[in-house]
Amino acid sequence: MANQSPLPGLFGALSDPTRFAVVEQLAGGPASVSELAAPHDMAGPSFLKHLNVLERAGLVTSVKVGRVRTVSLVPDALESIEAWVKAHRARWEHRLDRLGAFLAEDEKS
Amino acid sequence: MANQSPLPGLFGALSDPTRFAVVEQLAGGPASVSELAAPHDMAGPSFLKHLNVLERAGLVTSVKVGRVRTVSLVPDALESIEAWVKAHRARWEHRLDRLGAFLAEDEKS
DNA sequence: GAATTACATAGCCACATGGCTAATCAATCG
DNA sequence: CGATTGATTAGCCATGTGGCTATGTAATTC
């Protein structure tokens, strides 16, 4: 049982407003570091840290060509989040159904 | 536009392994504080803080009856996460399609 | 009514996080 | 070549976060 879920890490990466906004921007297509940084009134290095967090979390990849680094989304990451949420919401709703059934049953008595 | 997205807050709540596990446990149905705390080798007050974080984030509600507090999931929260992920993944995949089309077009020349 | 149980509050501490400036490196432009 | 631009590295600092112990309070149980 050496297997820790990677999801808390993904969530952590998305828990910062700056990083969250970056992901939203990237959903519109890849962008350079400076394009991504532009909307955020923040010093370059501070912003870079955020990008590194996103990349270490696996939400984002990047390639550097010449002096420009182009960053893009990794769809698998979003997919795994979606799968997890879907599964747990489903379990929960199933439970609510059983509760509803129980209450209805109770009502009859 | 005074409207900040609530999602980073939700993600923050899920970014801690303990809290993440609590949510997973709660997907199986409501539970008391001590039932939730049991699997986590951690002092009571430390664990309580986590529950409070989850509650402030809106992922969880609780009612105290007698001396026992019962905690349950708030499905809306998971739902809003799912909706966000779905939307952004969709945008991204649409983009990939356009890229594919572009590359195919390029191939012809 | 005394002891136990189930949470809760207060306060402390170590470390992580998020921001900054200054300085560097490498590619491109004039 | 020299200047500029885009990204990066190296520190520094304030604040937040996650853990603890000690103590408190309210509901049950014996």
PDB file of C-alpha atoms (C1' of nucleotides) in Angstrom:
ATOM      1  CA  MET A   1       0.000   0.000   0.000  1.00  0.00           C
ATOM      2  CA  ALA A   2       2.538   2.503  -1.145  1.00  0.00           C
ATOM      3  CA  ASN A   3      -0.056   4.348  -3.126  1.00  0.00           C
ATOM      4  CA  GLN A   4      -1.035   7.845  -2.074  1.00  0.00           C
ATOM      5  CA  SER A   5      -3.642   9.584  -4.172  1.00  0.00           C
ATOM      6  CA  PRO A   6      -2.191  12.266  -6.434  1.00  0.00           C
ATOM      7  CA  LEU A   7      -5.360  14.294  -6.192  1.00  0.00           C
ATOM      8  CA  PRO A   8      -4.602  16.393  -3.119  1.00  0.00           C
ATOM      9  CA  GLY A   9      -1.508  17.575  -4.972  1.00  0.00           C
ATOM     10  CA  LEU A  10      -3.559  18.585  -7.977  1.00  0.00           C
ATOM     11  CA  PHE A  11      -6.048  20.358  -5.753  1.00  0.00           C
ATOM     12  CA  GLY A  12      -3.242  22.137  -3.992  1.00  0.00           C
ATOM     13  CA  ALA A  13      -1.958  23.439  -7.290  1.00  0.00           C
ATOM     14  CA  LEU A  14      -5.403  24.788  -8.123  1.00  0.00           C
ATOM     15  CA  SER A  15      -6.000  26.300  -4.710  1.00  0.00           C
ATOM     16  CA  ASP A  16      -4.182  29.535  -5.479  1.00  0.00           C
ATOM     17  CA  PRO A  17      -6.120  32.215  -7.393  1.00  0.00           C
ATOM     18  CA  THR A  18      -3.136  33.068  -9.575  1.00  0.00           C
ATOM     19  CA  ARG A  19      -2.533  29.469 -10.575  1.00  0.00           C
ATOM     20  CA  PHE A  20      -6.227  28.907 -11.027  1.00  0.00           C
ATOM     21  CA  ALA A  21      -6.383  31.840 -13.431  1.00  0.00           C
ATOM     22  CA  VAL A  22      -3.385  30.509 -15.318  1.00  0.00           C
ATOM     23  CA  VAL A  23      -5.132  27.205 -15.871  1.00  0.00           C
ATOM     24  CA  GLU A  24      -8.212  29.011 -17.084  1.00  0.00           C
ATOM     25  CA  GLN A  25      -6.109  31.000 -19.503  1.00  0.00           C
ATOM     26  CA  LEU A  26      -4.375  27.853 -20.714  1.00  0.00           C
ATOM     27  CA  ALA A  27      -7.689  26.208 -21.444  1.00  0.00           C
ATOM     28  CA  GLY A  28      -7.817  28.657 -24.336  1.00  0.00           C
ATOM     29  CA  GLY A  29      -4.558  27.328 -25.700  1.00  0.00           C
ATOM     30  CA  PRO A  30      -0.827  27.255 -24.944  1.00  0.00           C
ATOM     31  CA  ALA A  31       0.924  30.475 -24.064  1.00  0.00           C
ATOM     32  CA  SER A  32       4.361  31.812 -23.287  1.00  0.00           C
ATOM     33  CA  VAL A  33       5.460  32.609 -19.756  1.00  0.00           C
ATOM     34  CA  SER A  34       5.144  36.341 -20.316  1.00  0.00           C
ATOM     35  CA  GLU A  35       1.719  36.037 -21.908  1.00  0.00           C
ATOM     36  CA  LEU A  36       0.597  34.091 -18.878  1.00  0.00           C
ATOM     37  CA  ALA A  37       2.205  36.515 -16.469  1.00  0.00           C
ATOM     38  CA  ALA A  38       0.764  39.652 -18.078  1.00  0.00           C
ATOM     39  CA  PRO A  39      -2.650  39.681 -16.347  1.00  0.00           C
ATOM     40  CA  HIS A  40      -1.122  39.218 -12.901  1.00  0.00           C
ATOM     41  CA  ASP A  41       0.342  42.254 -11.228  1.00  0.00           C
ATOM     42  CA  MET A  42       3.248  40.365  -9.787  1.00  0.00           C
ATOM     43  CA  ALA A  43       7.025  40.255 -10.093  1.00  0.00           C
ATOM     44  CA  GLY A  44       8.390  37.829 -12.670  1.00  0.00           C
ATOM     45  CA  PRO A  45      10.072  35.408 -10.280  1.00  0.00           C
ATOM     46  CA  SER A  46       7.009  35.178  -8.054  1.00  0.00           C
ATOM     47  CA  PHE A  47       4.958  34.241 -11.057  1.00  0.00           C
ATOM     48  CA  LEU A  48       7.511  31.695 -12.213  1.00  0.00           C
ATOM     49  CA  LYS A  49       7.185  29.912  -8.904  1.00  0.00           C
ATOM     50  CA  HIS A  50       3.500  29.438  -9.571  1.00  0.00           C
ATOM     51  CA  LEU A  51       4.214  27.982 -12.976  1.00  0.00           C
ATOM     52  CA  ASN A  52       6.691  25.583 -11.410  1.00  0.00           C
ATOM     53  CA  VAL A  53       4.095  24.476  -8.892  1.00  0.00           C
ATOM     54  CA  LEU A  54       1.644  23.787 -11.687  1.00  0.00           C
ATOM     55  CA  GLU A  55       4.245  21.852 -13.609  1.00  0.00           C
ATOM     56  CA  ARG A  56       5.399  19.772 -10.637  1.00  0.00           C
ATOM     57  CA  ALA A  57       1.782  18.928  -9.940  1.00  0.00           C
ATOM     58  CA  GLY A  58       1.464  17.641 -13.497  1.00  0.00           C
ATOM     59  CA  LEU A  59      -1.250  20.063 -14.537  1.00  0.00           C
ATOM     60  CA  VAL A  60       0.929  21.718 -17.122  1.00  0.00           C
ATOM     61  CA  THR A  61       3.864  20.960 -19.428  1.00  0.00           C
ATOM     62  CA  SER A  62       6.231  23.314 -21.135  1.00  0.00           C
ATOM     63  CA  VAL A  63       8.871  23.419 -23.827  1.00  0.00           C
ATOM     64  CA  LYS A  64      11.487  26.064 -24.222  1.00  0.00           C
ATOM     65  CA  VAL A  65      12.424  27.037 -27.722  1.00  0.00           C
ATOM     66  CA  GLY A  66      14.915  29.844 -28.119  1.00  0.00           C
ATOM     67  CA  ARG A  67      14.417  32.050 -25.121  1.00  0.00           C
ATOM     68  CA  VAL A  68      10.689  31.589 -24.924  1.00  0.00           C
ATOM     69  CA  ARG A  69       8.998  28.868 -22.883  1.00  0.00           C
ATOM     70  CA  THR A  70       5.602  27.748 -24.063  1.00  0.00           C
ATOM     71  CA  VAL A  71       3.260  26.259 -21.498  1.00  0.00           C
ATOM     72  CA  SER A  72       0.259  24.042 -22.116  1.00  0.00           C
ATOM     73  CA  LEU A  73      -2.365  22.154 -20.150  1.00  0.00           C
ATOM     74  CA  VAL A  74      -2.127  18.437 -19.472  1.00  0.00           C
ATOM     75  CA  PRO A  75      -5.679  17.206 -20.038  1.00  0.00           C
ATOM     76  CA  ASP A  76      -5.131  13.958 -18.120  1.00  0.00           C
ATOM     77  CA  ALA A  77      -4.859  15.899 -14.890  1.00  0.00           C
ATOM     78  CA  LEU A  78      -8.235  17.570 -15.305  1.00  0.00           C
ATOM     79  CA  GLU A  79      -9.625  14.241 -16.382  1.00  0.00           C
ATOM     80  CA  SER A  80      -8.528  12.515 -13.194  1.00  0.00           C
ATOM     81  CA  ILE A  81     -10.103  15.248 -11.113  1.00  0.00           C
ATOM     82  CA  GLU A  82     -13.336  14.949 -13.021  1.00  0.00           C
ATOM     83  CA  ALA A  83     -13.361  11.182 -12.587  1.00  0.00           C
ATOM     84  CA  TRP A  84     -12.828  11.436  -8.856  1.00  0.00           C
ATOM     85  CA  VAL A  85     -15.523  14.034  -8.322  1.00  0.00           C
ATOM     86  CA  LYS A  86     -17.951  12.133 -10.468  1.00  0.00           C
ATOM     87  CA  ALA A  87     -17.366   8.926  -8.545  1.00  0.00           C
ATOM     88  CA  HIS A  88     -17.815  10.497  -5.146  1.00  0.00           C
ATOM     89  CA  ARG A  89     -20.790  12.550  -6.087  1.00  0.00           C
ATOM     90  CA  ALA A  90     -22.371   9.416  -7.477  1.00  0.00           C
ATOM     91  CA  ARG A  91     -21.743   7.476  -4.285  1.00  0.00           C
ATOM     92  CA  TRP A  92     -23.190  10.310  -2.286  1.00  0.00           C
ATOM     93  CA  GLU A  93     -26.277  10.598  -4.396  1.00  0.00           C
ATOM     94  CA  HIS A  94     -26.869   6.913  -4.254  1.00  0.00           C
ATOM     95  CA  ARG A  95     -26.787   7.235  -0.516  1.00  0.00           C
ATOM     96  CA  LEU A  96     -29.291  10.073  -0.616  1.00  0.00           C
ATOM     97  CA  ASP A  97     -31.567   7.862  -2.679  1.00  0.00           C
ATOM     98  CA  ARG A  98     -31.392   5.145  -0.074  1.00  0.00           C
ATOM     99  CA  LEU A  99     -32.122   7.707   2.606  1.00  0.00           C
ATOM    100  CA  GLY A 100     -35.085   8.937   0.623  1.00  0.00           C
ATOM    101  CA  ALA A 101     -36.317   5.390   0.207  1.00  0.00           C
ATOM    102  CA  PHE A 102     -35.894   4.778   3.904  1.00  0.00           C
ATOM    103  CA  LEU A 103     -37.800   7.915   4.824  1.00  0.00           C
ATOM    104  CA  ALA A 104     -40.550   7.031   2.394  1.00  0.00           C
ATOM    105  CA  GLU A 105     -40.718   3.559   3.881  1.00  0.00           C
ATOM    106  CA  ASP A 106     -40.809   5.088   7.327  1.00  0.00           C
ATOM    107  CA  GLU A 107     -43.632   7.321   6.278  1.00  0.00           C
ATOM    108  CA  LYS A 108     -45.830   4.322   5.547  1.00  0.00           C
ATOM    109  CA  SER A 109     -45.718   2.910   9.051  1.00  0.00           C
TER     110      SER A 109
ATOM    111  CA  MET B   1     -17.150  42.550 -11.140  1.00  0.00           C
ATOM    112  CA  ALA B   2     -16.748  41.888  -7.465  1.00  0.00           C
ATOM    113  CA  ASN B   3     -17.019  38.179  -8.057  1.00  0.00           C
ATOM    114  CA  GLN B   4     -14.081  35.965  -7.205  1.00  0.00           C
ATOM    115  CA  SER B   5     -14.411  32.309  -8.072  1.00  0.00           C
ATOM    116  CA  PRO B   6     -15.118  30.119  -5.051  1.00  0.00           C
ATOM    117  CA  LEU B   7     -13.279  27.217  -6.630  1.00  0.00           C
ATOM    118  CA  PRO B   8      -9.757  27.907  -5.407  1.00  0.00           C
ATOM    119  CA  GLY B   9     -11.180  27.802  -1.897  1.00  0.00           C
ATOM    120  CA  LEU B  10     -12.778  24.431  -2.532  1.00  0.00           C
ATOM    121  CA  PHE B  11      -9.562  23.132  -4.032  1.00  0.00           C
ATOM    122  CA  GLY B  12      -7.639  24.401  -1.047  1.00  0.00           C
ATOM    123  CA  ALA B  13      -9.905  22.466   1.268  1.00  0.00           C
ATOM    124  CA  LEU B  14      -9.254  19.297  -0.724  1.00  0.00           C
ATOM    125  CA  SER B  15      -5.521  19.842  -0.989  1.00  0.00           C
ATOM    126  CA  ASP B  16      -4.742  18.271   2.370  1.00  0.00           C
ATOM    127  CA  PRO B  17      -4.551  14.453   2.518  1.00  0.00           C
ATOM    128  CA  THR B  18      -6.416  14.300   5.820  1.00  0.00           C
ATOM    129  CA  ARG B  19      -9.269  16.449   4.576  1.00  0.00           C
ATOM    130  CA  PHE B  20      -9.315  14.605   1.291  1.00  0.00           C
ATOM    131  CA  ALA B  21      -9.700  11.304   3.132  1.00  0.00           C
ATOM    132  CA  VAL B  22     -12.490  12.765   5.240  1.00  0.00           C
ATOM    133  CA  VAL B  23     -14.407  13.708   2.112  1.00  0.00           C
ATOM    134  CA  GLU B  24     -13.911  10.224   0.727  1.00  0.00           C
ATOM    135  CA  GLN B  25     -15.212   8.756   3.957  1.00  0.00           C
ATOM    136  CA  LEU B  26     -18.199  11.093   3.931  1.00  0.00           C
ATOM    137  CA  ALA B  27     -19.117  10.013   0.422  1.00  0.00           C
ATOM    138  CA  GLY B  28     -20.172   6.785   2.125  1.00  0.00           C
ATOM    139  CA  GLY B  29     -22.578   8.667   4.343  1.00  0.00           C
ATOM    140  CA  PRO B  30     -22.648  11.097   7.272  1.00  0.00           C
ATOM    141  CA  ALA B  31     -20.477  10.397  10.292  1.00  0.00           C
ATOM    142  CA  SER B  32     -19.721  11.766  13.719  1.00  0.00           C
ATOM    143  CA  VAL B  33     -16.565  13.716  14.447  1.00  0.00           C
ATOM    144  CA  SER B  34     -14.969  10.801  16.279  1.00  0.00           C
ATOM    145  CA  GLU B  35     -15.857   8.335  13.534  1.00  0.00           C
ATOM    146  CA  LEU B  36     -14.195  10.635  11.062  1.00  0.00           C
ATOM    147  CA  ALA B  37     -11.190  11.193  13.273  1.00  0.00           C
ATOM    148  CA  ALA B  38     -10.586   7.516  14.026  1.00  0.00           C
ATOM    149  CA  PRO B  39      -8.552   6.599  10.910  1.00  0.00           C
ATOM    150  CA  HIS B  40      -6.224   9.557  11.343  1.00  0.00           C
ATOM    151  CA  ASP B  41      -3.463   9.256  13.888  1.00  0.00           C
ATOM    152  CA  MET B  42      -3.779  12.829  15.040  1.00  0.00           C
ATOM    153  CA  ALA B  43      -4.724  14.762  18.153  1.00  0.00           C
ATOM    154  CA  GLY B  44      -8.373  15.705  18.439  1.00  0.00           C
ATOM    155  CA  PRO B  45      -7.998  19.475  18.127  1.00  0.00           C
ATOM    156  CA  SER B  46      -5.769  19.160  15.075  1.00  0.00           C
ATOM    157  CA  PHE B  47      -8.408  17.062  13.402  1.00  0.00           C
ATOM    158  CA  LEU B  48     -11.171  19.462  14.376  1.00  0.00           C
ATOM    159  CA  LYS B  49      -9.356  22.237  12.583  1.00  0.00           C
ATOM    160  CA  HIS B  50      -9.521  20.221   9.388  1.00  0.00           C
ATOM    161  CA  LEU B  51     -13.230  19.723   9.792  1.00  0.00           C
ATOM    162  CA  ASN B  52     -13.658  23.441  10.303  1.00  0.00           C
ATOM    163  CA  VAL B  53     -11.732  24.142   7.126  1.00  0.00           C
ATOM    164  CA  LEU B  54     -13.984  21.785   5.201  1.00  0.00           C
ATOM    165  CA  GLU B  55     -17.044  23.414   6.670  1.00  0.00           C
ATOM    166  CA  ARG B  56     -15.919  26.976   6.004  1.00  0.00           C
ATOM    167  CA  ALA B  57     -15.168  25.963   2.421  1.00  0.00           C
ATOM    168  CA  GLY B  58     -18.734  24.745   2.089  1.00  0.00           C
ATOM    169  CA  LEU B  59     -17.834  21.153   1.306  1.00  0.00           C
ATOM    170  CA  VAL B  60     -19.441  19.862   4.437  1.00  0.00           C
ATOM    171  CA  THR B  61     -22.246  20.674   6.884  1.00  0.00           C
ATOM    172  CA  SER B  62     -22.794  19.490  10.378  1.00  0.00           C
ATOM    173  CA  VAL B  63     -25.426  19.399  13.087  1.00  0.00           C
ATOM    174  CA  LYS B  64     -24.793  18.864  16.735  1.00  0.00           C
ATOM    175  CA  VAL B  65     -27.330  16.853  18.609  1.00  0.00           C
ATOM    176  CA  GLY B  66     -26.599  16.153  22.224  1.00  0.00           C
ATOM    177  CA  ARG B  67     -22.853  16.000  22.527  1.00  0.00           C
ATOM    178  CA  VAL B  68     -22.270  14.458  19.132  1.00  0.00           C
ATOM    179  CA  ARG B  69     -21.768  16.393  15.932  1.00  0.00           C
ATOM    180  CA  THR B  70     -22.735  14.687  12.719  1.00  0.00           C
ATOM    181  CA  VAL B  71     -21.022  15.772   9.536  1.00  0.00           C
ATOM    182  CA  SER B  72     -22.193  15.296   5.986  1.00  0.00           C
ATOM    183  CA  LEU B  73     -21.127  16.187   2.463  1.00  0.00           C
ATOM    184  CA  VAL B  74     -22.601  19.108   0.553  1.00  0.00           C
ATOM    185  CA  PRO B  75     -23.120  17.743  -2.954  1.00  0.00           C
ATOM    186  CA  ASP B  76     -23.354  21.188  -4.545  1.00  0.00           C
ATOM    187  CA  ALA B  77     -19.697  21.781  -3.854  1.00  0.00           C
ATOM    188  CA  LEU B  78     -18.573  18.672  -5.684  1.00  0.00           C
ATOM    189  CA  GLU B  79     -20.987  19.544  -8.425  1.00  0.00           C
ATOM    190  CA  SER B  80     -19.475  22.959  -9.000  1.00  0.00           C
ATOM    191  CA  ILE B  81     -16.020  21.437  -9.209  1.00  0.00           C
ATOM    192  CA  GLU B  82     -17.195  18.888 -11.710  1.00  0.00           C
ATOM    193  CA  ALA B  83     -18.838  21.570 -13.819  1.00  0.00           C
ATOM    194  CA  TRP B  84     -15.703  23.676 -13.885  1.00  0.00           C
ATOM    195  CA  VAL B  85     -13.415  20.819 -14.828  1.00  0.00           C
ATOM    196  CA  LYS B  86     -15.794  19.624 -17.485  1.00  0.00           C
ATOM    197  CA  ALA B  87     -16.017  23.069 -19.043  1.00  0.00           C
ATOM    198  CA  HIS B  88     -12.290  23.598 -19.168  1.00  0.00           C
ATOM    199  CA  ARG B  89     -11.478  20.163 -20.386  1.00  0.00           C
ATOM    200  CA  ALA B  90     -14.015  20.665 -23.118  1.00  0.00           C
ATOM    201  CA  ARG B  91     -12.489  23.963 -24.160  1.00  0.00           C
ATOM    202  CA  TRP B  92      -9.088  22.385 -24.194  1.00  0.00           C
ATOM    203  CA  GLU B  93     -10.169  19.431 -26.253  1.00  0.00           C
ATOM    204  CA  HIS B  94     -11.898  21.652 -28.733  1.00  0.00           C
ATOM    205  CA  ARG B  95      -8.620  23.457 -29.113  1.00  0.00           C
ATOM    206  CA  LEU B  96      -6.790  20.213 -29.696  1.00  0.00           C
ATOM    207  CA  ASP B  97      -9.256  19.422 -32.433  1.00  0.00           C
ATOM    208  CA  ARG B  98      -8.543  22.709 -34.103  1.00  0.00           C
ATOM    209  CA  LEU B  99      -4.835  22.031 -33.815  1.00  0.00           C
ATOM    210  CA  GLY B 100      -5.337  18.618 -35.341  1.00  0.00           C
ATOM    211  CA  ALA B 101      -7.295  20.142 -38.185  1.00  0.00           C
ATOM    212  CA  PHE B 102      -4.623  22.733 -38.683  1.00  0.00           C
ATOM    213  CA  LEU B 103      -1.873  20.151 -38.783  1.00  0.00           C
ATOM    214  CA  ALA B 104      -3.852  18.021 -41.211  1.00  0.00           C
ATOM    215  CA  GLU B 105      -4.386  21.081 -43.385  1.00  0.00           C
ATOM    216  CA  ASP B 106      -0.698  21.858 -43.167  1.00  0.00           C
ATOM    217  CA  GLU B 107       0.107  18.328 -44.220  1.00  0.00           C
ATOM    218  CA  LYS B 108      -1.641  18.874 -47.555  1.00  0.00           C
ATOM    219  CA  SER B 109       0.569  21.715 -48.688  1.00  0.00           C
TER     220      SER B 109
ATOM    221  C1'  DG C   1     -23.836  13.737  41.699  1.00  0.00           C
ATOM    222  C1'  DA C   2     -19.463  11.915  40.139  1.00  0.00           C
ATOM    223  C1'  DA C   3     -17.199  10.042  36.297  1.00  0.00           C
ATOM    224  C1'  DT C   4     -16.994   9.601  31.415  1.00  0.00           C
ATOM    225  C1'  DT C   5     -17.572  10.913  26.831  1.00  0.00           C
ATOM    226  C1'  DA C   6     -17.496  13.974  22.838  1.00  0.00           C
ATOM    227  C1'  DC C   7     -16.337  18.113  21.216  1.00  0.00           C
ATOM    228  C1'  DA C   8     -14.319  22.771  21.590  1.00  0.00           C
ATOM    229  C1'  DT C   9     -11.054  26.746  22.747  1.00  0.00           C
ATOM    230  C1'  DA C  10      -6.667  28.757  23.635  1.00  0.00           C
ATOM    231  C1'  DG C  11      -2.183  29.157  22.874  1.00  0.00           C
ATOM    232  C1'  DC C  12       2.275  27.553  21.274  1.00  0.00           C
ATOM    233  C1'  DC C  13       5.736  26.252  17.662  1.00  0.00           C
ATOM    234  C1'  DA C  14       8.038  24.548  13.244  1.00  0.00           C
ATOM    235  C1'  DC C  15       7.871  24.754   8.641  1.00  0.00           C
ATOM    236  C1'  DA C  16       5.712  25.790   4.097  1.00  0.00           C
ATOM    237  C1'  DT C  17       4.084  29.363   1.034  1.00  0.00           C
ATOM    238  C1'  DG C  18       3.848  33.466  -1.462  1.00  0.00           C
ATOM    239  C1'  DG C  19       5.625  37.675  -2.178  1.00  0.00           C
ATOM    240  C1'  DC C  20       9.831  40.753  -3.134  1.00  0.00           C
ATOM    241  C1'  DT C  21      14.699  42.538  -5.144  1.00  0.00           C
ATOM    242  C1'  DA C  22      19.060  41.794  -7.175  1.00  0.00           C
ATOM    243  C1'  DA C  23      21.740  39.505 -10.229  1.00  0.00           C
ATOM    244  C1'  DT C  24      22.435  35.954 -14.160  1.00  0.00           C
ATOM    245  C1'  DC C  25      22.005  33.517 -18.513  1.00  0.00           C
ATOM    246  C1'  DA C  26      20.942  32.880 -23.125  1.00  0.00           C
ATOM    247  C1'  DA C  27      18.829  34.281 -27.417  1.00  0.00           C
ATOM    248  C1'  DT C  28      17.785  37.956 -30.532  1.00  0.00           C
ATOM    249  C1'  DC C  29      17.924  42.648 -32.537  1.00  0.00           C
ATOM    250  C1'  DG C  30      20.277  46.908 -34.327  1.00  0.00           C
TER     251       DG C  30
ATOM    252  C1'  DC D   1      29.601  43.654 -30.823  1.00  0.00           C
ATOM    253  C1'  DG D   2      26.383  45.834 -27.627  1.00  0.00           C
ATOM    254  C1'  DA D   3      21.781  46.357 -25.972  1.00  0.00           C
ATOM    255  C1'  DT D   4      17.455  44.290 -25.134  1.00  0.00           C
ATOM    256  C1'  DT D   5      14.301  40.821 -24.010  1.00  0.00           C
ATOM    257  C1'  DG D   6      12.497  36.547 -21.785  1.00  0.00           C
ATOM    258  C1'  DA D   7      13.268  33.514 -18.467  1.00  0.00           C
ATOM    259  C1'  DT D   8      15.635  32.005 -14.486  1.00  0.00           C
ATOM    260  C1'  DT D   9      18.357  31.566  -9.947  1.00  0.00           C
ATOM    261  C1'  DA D  10      19.433  33.046  -5.414  1.00  0.00           C
ATOM    262  C1'  DG D  11      18.440  34.852  -1.456  1.00  0.00           C
ATOM    263  C1'  DC D  12      15.241  37.386   2.019  1.00  0.00           C
ATOM    264  C1'  DC D  13      11.103  38.130   4.741  1.00  0.00           C
ATOM    265  C1'  DA D  14       6.149  38.052   6.481  1.00  0.00           C
ATOM    266  C1'  DT D  15       2.396  35.352   7.015  1.00  0.00           C
ATOM    267  C1'  DG D  16      -0.300  31.067   6.837  1.00  0.00           C
ATOM    268  C1'  DT D  17      -0.818  26.217   7.919  1.00  0.00           C
ATOM    269  C1'  DG D  18      -0.728  22.062  10.365  1.00  0.00           C
ATOM    270  C1'  DG D  19       0.660  19.908  14.239  1.00  0.00           C
ATOM    271  C1'  DC D  20       0.800  19.690  19.508  1.00  0.00           C
ATOM    272  C1'  DT D  21      -0.694  20.110  24.822  1.00  0.00           C
ATOM    273  C1'  DA D  22      -3.519  21.824  28.345  1.00  0.00           C
ATOM    274  C1'  DT D  23      -7.807  23.061  29.612  1.00  0.00           C
ATOM    275  C1'  DG D  24     -12.878  23.781  29.339  1.00  0.00           C
ATOM    276  C1'  DT D  25     -17.882  22.641  28.721  1.00  0.00           C
ATOM    277  C1'  DA D  26     -21.954  20.172  28.018  1.00  0.00           C
ATOM    278  C1'  DA D  27     -24.352  15.773  27.668  1.00  0.00           C
ATOM    279  C1'  DT D  28     -24.658  10.979  29.294  1.00  0.00           C
ATOM    280  C1'  DT D  29     -24.045   7.128  32.204  1.00  0.00           C
ATOM    281  C1'  DC D  30     -23.601   4.628  36.583  1.00  0.00           C
TER     282       DC D  30
END
